[in-house]
Short mmCIF file of C-alpha atoms and ligand atoms in Angstrom, two decimals:
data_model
loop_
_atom_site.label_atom_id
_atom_site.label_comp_id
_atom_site.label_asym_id
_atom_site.label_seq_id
_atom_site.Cartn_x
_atom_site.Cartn_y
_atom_site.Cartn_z
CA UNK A 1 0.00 0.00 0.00
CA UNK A 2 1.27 3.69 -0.75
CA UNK A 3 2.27 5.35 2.43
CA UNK A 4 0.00 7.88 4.43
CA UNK A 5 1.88 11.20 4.98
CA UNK A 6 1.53 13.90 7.39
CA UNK A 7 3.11 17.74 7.19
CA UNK A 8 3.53 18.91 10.65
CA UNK A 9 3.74 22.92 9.96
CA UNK A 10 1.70 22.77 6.57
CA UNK A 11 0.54 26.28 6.87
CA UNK A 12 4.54 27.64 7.41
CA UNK A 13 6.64 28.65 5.21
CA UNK A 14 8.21 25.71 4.59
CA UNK A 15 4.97 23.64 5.07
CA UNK A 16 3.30 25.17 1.65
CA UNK A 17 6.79 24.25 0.15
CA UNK A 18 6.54 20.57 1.30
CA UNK A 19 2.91 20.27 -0.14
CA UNK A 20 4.47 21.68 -3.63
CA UNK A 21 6.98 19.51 -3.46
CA UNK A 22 5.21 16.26 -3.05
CA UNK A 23 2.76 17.19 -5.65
CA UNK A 24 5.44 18.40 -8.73
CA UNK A 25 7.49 15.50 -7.71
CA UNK A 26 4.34 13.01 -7.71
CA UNK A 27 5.34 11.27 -4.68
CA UNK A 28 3.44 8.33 -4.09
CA UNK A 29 1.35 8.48 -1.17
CA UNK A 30 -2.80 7.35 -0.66
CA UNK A 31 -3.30 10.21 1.68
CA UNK A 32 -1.73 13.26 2.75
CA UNK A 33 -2.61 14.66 6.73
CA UNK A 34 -2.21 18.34 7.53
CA UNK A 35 -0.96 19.67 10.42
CA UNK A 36 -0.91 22.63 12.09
CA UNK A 37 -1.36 24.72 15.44
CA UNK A 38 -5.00 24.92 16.29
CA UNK A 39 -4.91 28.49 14.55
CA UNK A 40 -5.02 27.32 11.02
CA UNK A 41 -7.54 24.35 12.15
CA UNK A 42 -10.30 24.15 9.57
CA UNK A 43 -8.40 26.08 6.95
CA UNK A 44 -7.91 24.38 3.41
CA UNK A 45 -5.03 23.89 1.44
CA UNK A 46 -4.69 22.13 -2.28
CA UNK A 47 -3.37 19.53 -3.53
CA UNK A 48 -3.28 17.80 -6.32
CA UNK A 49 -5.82 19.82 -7.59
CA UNK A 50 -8.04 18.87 -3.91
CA UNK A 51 -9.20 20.49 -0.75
CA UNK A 52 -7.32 18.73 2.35
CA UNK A 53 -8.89 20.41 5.63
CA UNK A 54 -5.94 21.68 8.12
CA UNK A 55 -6.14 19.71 11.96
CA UNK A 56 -4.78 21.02 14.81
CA UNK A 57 -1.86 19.05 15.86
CA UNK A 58 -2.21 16.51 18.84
CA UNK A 59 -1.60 13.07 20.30
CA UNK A 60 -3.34 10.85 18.21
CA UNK A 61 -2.50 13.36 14.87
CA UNK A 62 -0.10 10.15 13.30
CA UNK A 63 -2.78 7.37 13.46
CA UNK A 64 -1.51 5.61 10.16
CA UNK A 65 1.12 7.69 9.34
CA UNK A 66 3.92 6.55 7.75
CA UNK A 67 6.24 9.64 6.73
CA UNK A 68 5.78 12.68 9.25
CA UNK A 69 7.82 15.84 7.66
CA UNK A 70 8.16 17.99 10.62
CA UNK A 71 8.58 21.82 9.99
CA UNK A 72 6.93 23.48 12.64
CA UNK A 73 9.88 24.37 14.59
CA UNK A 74 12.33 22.35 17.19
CA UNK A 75 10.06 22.56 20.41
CA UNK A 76 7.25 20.73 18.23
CA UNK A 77 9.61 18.66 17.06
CA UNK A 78 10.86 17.71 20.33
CA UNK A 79 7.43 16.64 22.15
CA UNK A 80 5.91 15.29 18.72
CA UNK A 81 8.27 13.95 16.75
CA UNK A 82 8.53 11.21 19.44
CA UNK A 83 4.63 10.66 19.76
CA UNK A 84 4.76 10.62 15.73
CA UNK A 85 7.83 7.40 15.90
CA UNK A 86 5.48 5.53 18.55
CA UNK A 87 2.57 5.00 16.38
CA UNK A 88 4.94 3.27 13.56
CA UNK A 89 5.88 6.84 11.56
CA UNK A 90 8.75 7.67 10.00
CA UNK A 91 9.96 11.59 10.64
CA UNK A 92 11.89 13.21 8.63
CA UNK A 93 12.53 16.55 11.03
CA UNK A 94 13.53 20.11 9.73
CA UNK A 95 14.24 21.46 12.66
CA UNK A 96 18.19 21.38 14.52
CA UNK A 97 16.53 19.40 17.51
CA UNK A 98 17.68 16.10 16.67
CA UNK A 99 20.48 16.96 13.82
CA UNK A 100 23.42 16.40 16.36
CA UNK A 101 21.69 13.25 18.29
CA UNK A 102 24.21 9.93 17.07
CA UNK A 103 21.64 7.97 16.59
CA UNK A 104 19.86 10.40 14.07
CA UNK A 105 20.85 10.20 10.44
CA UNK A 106 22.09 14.21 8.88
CA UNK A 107 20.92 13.36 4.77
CA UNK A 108 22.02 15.39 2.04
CA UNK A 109 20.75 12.71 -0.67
CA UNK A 110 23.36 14.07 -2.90
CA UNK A 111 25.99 13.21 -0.48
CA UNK A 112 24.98 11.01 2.28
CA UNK A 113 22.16 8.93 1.25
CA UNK A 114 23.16 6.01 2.52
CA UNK A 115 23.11 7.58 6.06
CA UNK A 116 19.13 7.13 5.96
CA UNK A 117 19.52 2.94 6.68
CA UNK A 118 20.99 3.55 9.88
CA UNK A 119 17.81 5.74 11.03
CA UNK A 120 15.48 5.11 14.34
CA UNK A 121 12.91 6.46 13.40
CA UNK A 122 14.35 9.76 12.65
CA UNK A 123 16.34 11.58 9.82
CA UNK A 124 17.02 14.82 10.48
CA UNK A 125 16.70 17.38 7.74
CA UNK A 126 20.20 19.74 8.06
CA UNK A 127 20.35 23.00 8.72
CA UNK A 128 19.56 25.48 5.13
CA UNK A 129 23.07 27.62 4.91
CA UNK A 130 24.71 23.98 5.67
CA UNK A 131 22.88 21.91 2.16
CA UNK A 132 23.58 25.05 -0.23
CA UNK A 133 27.14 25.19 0.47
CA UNK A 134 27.40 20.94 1.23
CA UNK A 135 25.52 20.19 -2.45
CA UNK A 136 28.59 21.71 -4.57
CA UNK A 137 30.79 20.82 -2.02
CA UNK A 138 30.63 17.16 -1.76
CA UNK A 139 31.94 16.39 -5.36
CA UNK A 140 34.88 18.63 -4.82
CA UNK A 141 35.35 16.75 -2.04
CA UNK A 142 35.26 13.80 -3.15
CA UNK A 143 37.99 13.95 -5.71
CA UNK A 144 40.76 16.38 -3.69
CA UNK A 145 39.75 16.27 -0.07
CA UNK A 146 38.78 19.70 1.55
CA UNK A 147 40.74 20.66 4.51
CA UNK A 148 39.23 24.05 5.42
CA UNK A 149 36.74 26.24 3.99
CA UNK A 150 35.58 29.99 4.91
CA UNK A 151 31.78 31.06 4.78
CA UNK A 152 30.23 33.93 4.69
CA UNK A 153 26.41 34.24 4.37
CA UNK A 154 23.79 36.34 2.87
CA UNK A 155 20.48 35.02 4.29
CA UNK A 156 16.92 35.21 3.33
CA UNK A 157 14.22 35.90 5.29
CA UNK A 158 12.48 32.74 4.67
CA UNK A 159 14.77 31.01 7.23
CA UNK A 160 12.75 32.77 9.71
CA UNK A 161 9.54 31.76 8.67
CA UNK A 162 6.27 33.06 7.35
CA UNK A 163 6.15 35.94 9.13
CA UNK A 164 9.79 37.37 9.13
CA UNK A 165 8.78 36.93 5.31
CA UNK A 166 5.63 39.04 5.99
CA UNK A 167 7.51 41.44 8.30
CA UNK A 168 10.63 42.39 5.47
CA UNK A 169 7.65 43.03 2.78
CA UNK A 170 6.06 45.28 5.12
CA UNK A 171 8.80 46.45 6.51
CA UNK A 172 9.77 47.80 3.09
CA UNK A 173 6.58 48.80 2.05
CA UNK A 174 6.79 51.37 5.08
CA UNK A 175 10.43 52.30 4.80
CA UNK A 176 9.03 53.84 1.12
CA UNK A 177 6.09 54.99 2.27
CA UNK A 178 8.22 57.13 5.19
CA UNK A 179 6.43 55.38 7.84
CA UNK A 180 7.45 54.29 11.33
CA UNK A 181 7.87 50.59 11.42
CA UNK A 182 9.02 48.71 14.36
CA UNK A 183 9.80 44.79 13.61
CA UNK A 184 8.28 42.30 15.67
CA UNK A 185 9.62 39.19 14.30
CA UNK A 186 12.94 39.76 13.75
CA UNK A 187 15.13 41.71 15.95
CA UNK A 188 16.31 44.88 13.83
CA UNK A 189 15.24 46.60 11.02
CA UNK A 190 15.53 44.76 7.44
CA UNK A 191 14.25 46.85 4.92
CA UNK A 192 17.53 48.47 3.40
CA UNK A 193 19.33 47.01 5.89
CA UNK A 194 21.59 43.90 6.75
CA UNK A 195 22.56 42.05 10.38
CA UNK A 196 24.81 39.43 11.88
CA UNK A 197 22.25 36.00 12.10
CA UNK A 198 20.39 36.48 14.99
CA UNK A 199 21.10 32.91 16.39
CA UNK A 200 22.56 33.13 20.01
CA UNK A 201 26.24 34.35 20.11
CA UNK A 202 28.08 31.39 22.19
CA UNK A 203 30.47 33.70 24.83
CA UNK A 204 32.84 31.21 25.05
CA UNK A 205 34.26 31.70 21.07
CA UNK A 206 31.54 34.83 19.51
CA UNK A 207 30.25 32.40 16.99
CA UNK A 208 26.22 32.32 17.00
CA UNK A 209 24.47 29.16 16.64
CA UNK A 210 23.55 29.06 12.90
CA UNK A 211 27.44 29.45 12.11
CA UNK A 212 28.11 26.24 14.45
CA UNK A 213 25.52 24.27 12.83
CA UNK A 214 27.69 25.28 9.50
CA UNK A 215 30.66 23.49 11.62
CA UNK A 216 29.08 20.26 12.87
CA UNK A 217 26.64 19.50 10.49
CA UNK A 218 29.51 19.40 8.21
CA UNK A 219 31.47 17.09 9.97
CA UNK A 220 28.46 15.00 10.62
CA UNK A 221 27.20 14.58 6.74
CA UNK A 222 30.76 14.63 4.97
CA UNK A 223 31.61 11.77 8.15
CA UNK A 224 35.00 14.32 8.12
CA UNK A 225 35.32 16.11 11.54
CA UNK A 226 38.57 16.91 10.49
CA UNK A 227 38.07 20.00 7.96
CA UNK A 228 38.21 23.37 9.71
CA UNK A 229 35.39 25.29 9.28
CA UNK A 230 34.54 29.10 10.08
CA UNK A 231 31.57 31.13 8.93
CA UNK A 232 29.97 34.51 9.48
CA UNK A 233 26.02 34.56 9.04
CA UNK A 234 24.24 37.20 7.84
CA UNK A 235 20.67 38.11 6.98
CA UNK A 236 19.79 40.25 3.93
CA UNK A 237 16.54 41.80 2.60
CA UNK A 238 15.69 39.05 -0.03
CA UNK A 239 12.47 36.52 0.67
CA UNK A 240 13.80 33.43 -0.36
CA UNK A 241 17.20 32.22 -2.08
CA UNK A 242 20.27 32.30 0.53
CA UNK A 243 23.42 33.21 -1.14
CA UNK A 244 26.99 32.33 0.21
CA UNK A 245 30.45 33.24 -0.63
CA UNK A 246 33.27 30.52 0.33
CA UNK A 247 36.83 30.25 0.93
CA UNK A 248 37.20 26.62 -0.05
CA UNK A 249 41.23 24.68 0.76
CA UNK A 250 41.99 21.51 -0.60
CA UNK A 251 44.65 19.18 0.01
CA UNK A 252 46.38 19.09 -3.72
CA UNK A 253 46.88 21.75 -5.93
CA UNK A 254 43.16 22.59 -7.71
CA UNK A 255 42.17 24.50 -10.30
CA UNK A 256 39.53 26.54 -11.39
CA UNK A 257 38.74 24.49 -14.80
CA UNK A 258 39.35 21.21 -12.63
CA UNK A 259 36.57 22.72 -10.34
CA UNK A 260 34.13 22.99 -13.36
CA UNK A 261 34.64 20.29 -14.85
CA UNK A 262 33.73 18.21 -11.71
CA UNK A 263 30.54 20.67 -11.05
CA UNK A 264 29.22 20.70 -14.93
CA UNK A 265 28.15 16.93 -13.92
CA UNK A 266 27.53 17.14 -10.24
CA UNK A 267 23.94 16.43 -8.87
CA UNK A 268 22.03 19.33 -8.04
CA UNK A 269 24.41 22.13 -9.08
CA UNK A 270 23.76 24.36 -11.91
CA UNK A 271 27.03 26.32 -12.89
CA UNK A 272 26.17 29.99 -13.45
CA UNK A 273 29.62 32.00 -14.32
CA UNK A 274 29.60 34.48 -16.96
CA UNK A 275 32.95 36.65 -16.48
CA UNK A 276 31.92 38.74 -19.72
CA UNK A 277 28.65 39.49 -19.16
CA UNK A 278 28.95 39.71 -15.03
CA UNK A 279 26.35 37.02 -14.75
CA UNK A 280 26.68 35.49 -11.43
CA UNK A 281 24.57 33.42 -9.39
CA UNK A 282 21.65 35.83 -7.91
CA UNK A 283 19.10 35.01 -5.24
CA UNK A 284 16.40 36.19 -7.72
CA UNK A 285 17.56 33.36 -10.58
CA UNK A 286 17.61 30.67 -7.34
CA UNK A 287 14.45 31.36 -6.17
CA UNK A 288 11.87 28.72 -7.25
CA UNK A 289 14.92 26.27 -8.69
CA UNK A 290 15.45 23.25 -6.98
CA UNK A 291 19.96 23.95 -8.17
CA UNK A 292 22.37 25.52 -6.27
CA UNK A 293 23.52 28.07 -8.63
CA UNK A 294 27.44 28.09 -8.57
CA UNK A 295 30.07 30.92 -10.09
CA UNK A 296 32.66 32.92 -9.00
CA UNK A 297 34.73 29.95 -9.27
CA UNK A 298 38.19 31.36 -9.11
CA UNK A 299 41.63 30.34 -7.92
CA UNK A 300 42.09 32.49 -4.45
CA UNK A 301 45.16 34.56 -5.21
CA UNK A 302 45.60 34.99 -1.36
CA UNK A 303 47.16 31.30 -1.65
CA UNK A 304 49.99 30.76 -3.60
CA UNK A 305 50.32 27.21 -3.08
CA UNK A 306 47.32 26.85 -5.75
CA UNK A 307 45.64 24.79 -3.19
CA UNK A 308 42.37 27.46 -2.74
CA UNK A 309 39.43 28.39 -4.84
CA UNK A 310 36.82 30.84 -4.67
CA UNK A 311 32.81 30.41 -5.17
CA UNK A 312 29.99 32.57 -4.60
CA UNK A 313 26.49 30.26 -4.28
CA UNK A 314 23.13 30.87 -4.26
CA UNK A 315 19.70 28.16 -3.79
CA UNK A 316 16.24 28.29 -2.38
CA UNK A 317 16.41 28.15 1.27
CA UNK A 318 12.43 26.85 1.02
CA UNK A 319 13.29 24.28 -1.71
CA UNK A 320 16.99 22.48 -1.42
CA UNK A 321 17.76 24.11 1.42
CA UNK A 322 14.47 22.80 3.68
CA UNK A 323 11.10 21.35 1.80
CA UNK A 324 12.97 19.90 -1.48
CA UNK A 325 16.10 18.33 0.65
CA UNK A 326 13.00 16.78 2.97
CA UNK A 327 11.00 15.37 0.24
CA UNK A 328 14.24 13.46 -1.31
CA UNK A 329 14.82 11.89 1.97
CA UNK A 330 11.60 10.81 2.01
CA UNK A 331 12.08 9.31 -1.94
CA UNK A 332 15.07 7.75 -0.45
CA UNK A 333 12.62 5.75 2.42
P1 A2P B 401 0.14 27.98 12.21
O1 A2P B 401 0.18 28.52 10.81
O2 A2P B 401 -1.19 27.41 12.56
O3 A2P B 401 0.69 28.92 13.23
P2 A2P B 401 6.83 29.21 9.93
O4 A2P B 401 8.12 28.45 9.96
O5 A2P B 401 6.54 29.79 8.58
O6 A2P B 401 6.74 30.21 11.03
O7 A2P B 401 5.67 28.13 10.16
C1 A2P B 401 5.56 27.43 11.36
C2 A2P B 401 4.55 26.29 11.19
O8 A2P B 401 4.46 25.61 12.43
C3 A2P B 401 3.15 26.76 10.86
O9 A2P B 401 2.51 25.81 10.03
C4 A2P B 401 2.51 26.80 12.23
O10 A2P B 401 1.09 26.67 12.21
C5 A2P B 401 3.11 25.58 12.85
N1 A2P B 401 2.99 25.64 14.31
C6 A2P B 401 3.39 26.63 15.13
N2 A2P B 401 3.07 26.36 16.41
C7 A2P B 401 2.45 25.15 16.39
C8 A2P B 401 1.86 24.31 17.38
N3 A2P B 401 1.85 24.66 18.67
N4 A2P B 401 1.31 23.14 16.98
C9 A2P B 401 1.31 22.79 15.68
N5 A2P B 401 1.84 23.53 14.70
C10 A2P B 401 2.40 24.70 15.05
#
């Protein structure tokens, strides 16, 4: 029998992503069960060109389910995702609560797919900023081993949800119009304006938390705790698409036709790189695509020994970096 799927978080961000996901990608399934907080209760969504009533999340939500994709955030996660495993489901969990947990597979399907036959009941989905850069990554990897690589972010809204979404249009709308705006999602302004990740900043080293999941969740999916890994995370105005630039250092010599060549083929990667023209990879052009766009790809004249190469990336933080990534893992079950 086709399995019976639930979306914990339908109505988020992520949540309407998941439902598009599973329909373009015609994933089998005899019925699909959405979930939400008891707001959005009674609320319809379509799919597959039908009306599926919202239910408020609860206890007995995952009666025959057999894949629960959990975006709803890491406390729901925590007390559900649990509950959901009990009555014989499957999760496959956006949020960071169980991405660190040993017994919890980290799946990048373009890297680590195998990863998903050691799960207990739960794969965790990894963190956004982590699968865009990971995705080109991994191939490099593969073929000169990556020692160390420097990130720095450019972040979309849509990592904060719905309503940080809501909040930058807004916020914009009244930054034209001359009006006062105070944000309530989000702690600063973001209309015309740009700030360090809001994640908590860890006193002990001044990293916040989303550039430590960059770390770890690196070392967890490549199964390489080894490379050294720094990153500075910022969020810009843009909705959807994160962008990233990276400081990438391998063990051999590399170069940037080498690099290329081993992208032009690589899973999931779509090489944008126009030197003449200036045609880069934008957050506009990644918005909507399930690619990470890839250019900039230059040798890092900071590093004589040849052994360094510059890329600036851009994907969908809704798509491949959080609904898309989800859905594959759940191909993969
Ligand atoms: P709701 O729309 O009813 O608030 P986002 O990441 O865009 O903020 O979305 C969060 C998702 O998690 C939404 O679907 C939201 O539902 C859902 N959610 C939030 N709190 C709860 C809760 N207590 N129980 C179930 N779902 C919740």
């Amino acid at each position: 029998a086709l399995p019976v799927v639930a979306i914990v978080g339908a109505t988020g961000a992520v949540g309407v992503e998941l439902l598009e996901c599973l329909e373009q990608r015609d994933f089998p399934l005899s019925e699909l069960r959405l979930l939400a907080s008891p707001r959005s209760a009674g609320k319809t969504m379509t799919f597959k060109g039908k009306e599926i009533t919202v239910q408020a999340l609860d206890e007995n939500s995952f009666d025959g389910v057999n894949i629960a994709l959990f975006s709803a955030g890491g406390s729901i996660s925590k007390v559900y995702g649990p509950i959901a495993v009990k009555a014989g489901a499957v999760v496959v969990d956006n949020s960071s609560a169980f991405r660190q947990d040993p017994n919890v597979p980290l799946v990048v399907p373009e890297v680590n797919p195998e990863a998903v036959k050691q799960h207990q009941g739960i794969i965790a989905n990894p963190n956004c900023s982590t699968i865009i850069a990971l995705v080109p990554l991994w191939p490099l990897h593969a073929k000169n081993r990556i020692t160390r690589f420097i990130a720095a972010t450019y972040q979309a809204a849509s990592g904060a949800g719905a309503a940080a979404m809501e909040e930058l249009r807004e916020g914009t709308r009244a930054y034209l119009e001359g009006k006062p705006f105070t944000p309530t999602v989000l702690p600063h302004p973001y209309a015309f304006n740009l700030f360090s990740h809001n994640a908590k900043v860890d006193p002990a080293n001044g990293y916040n938390e989303e550039e430590m999941k960059m770390v770890k969740e690196t070392w967890k999916i490549f199964g390489d705790a080894d490379i050294r890994i720094s990153a500075t995370c910022v969020r810009v105005p843009v909705l959807r698409a994160h962008s990233e630039a990276l400081t990438v250092e391998f063990e051999r010599p590399i170069t940037p036709a080498e690099v290329k060549d081993i992208l032009a083929t690589a899973p999931g990667v779509r090489i944008v790189d126009d030197w003449e023209k200036n045609y880069f990879p934008m957050p506009v052009d990644a918005s909507g695509q399930g690619d990470i766009l890839v250019g900039r790809i230059r040798q890092d004249i900071s590093d004589p020994s040849g052994r360094s190469i510059q890329l600036f990336v851009a994907g969908d933080q809704l798509l491949k970096g959080a609904a898309l990534n989800a859905v594959q893992i759940a191909e993969l079950l």
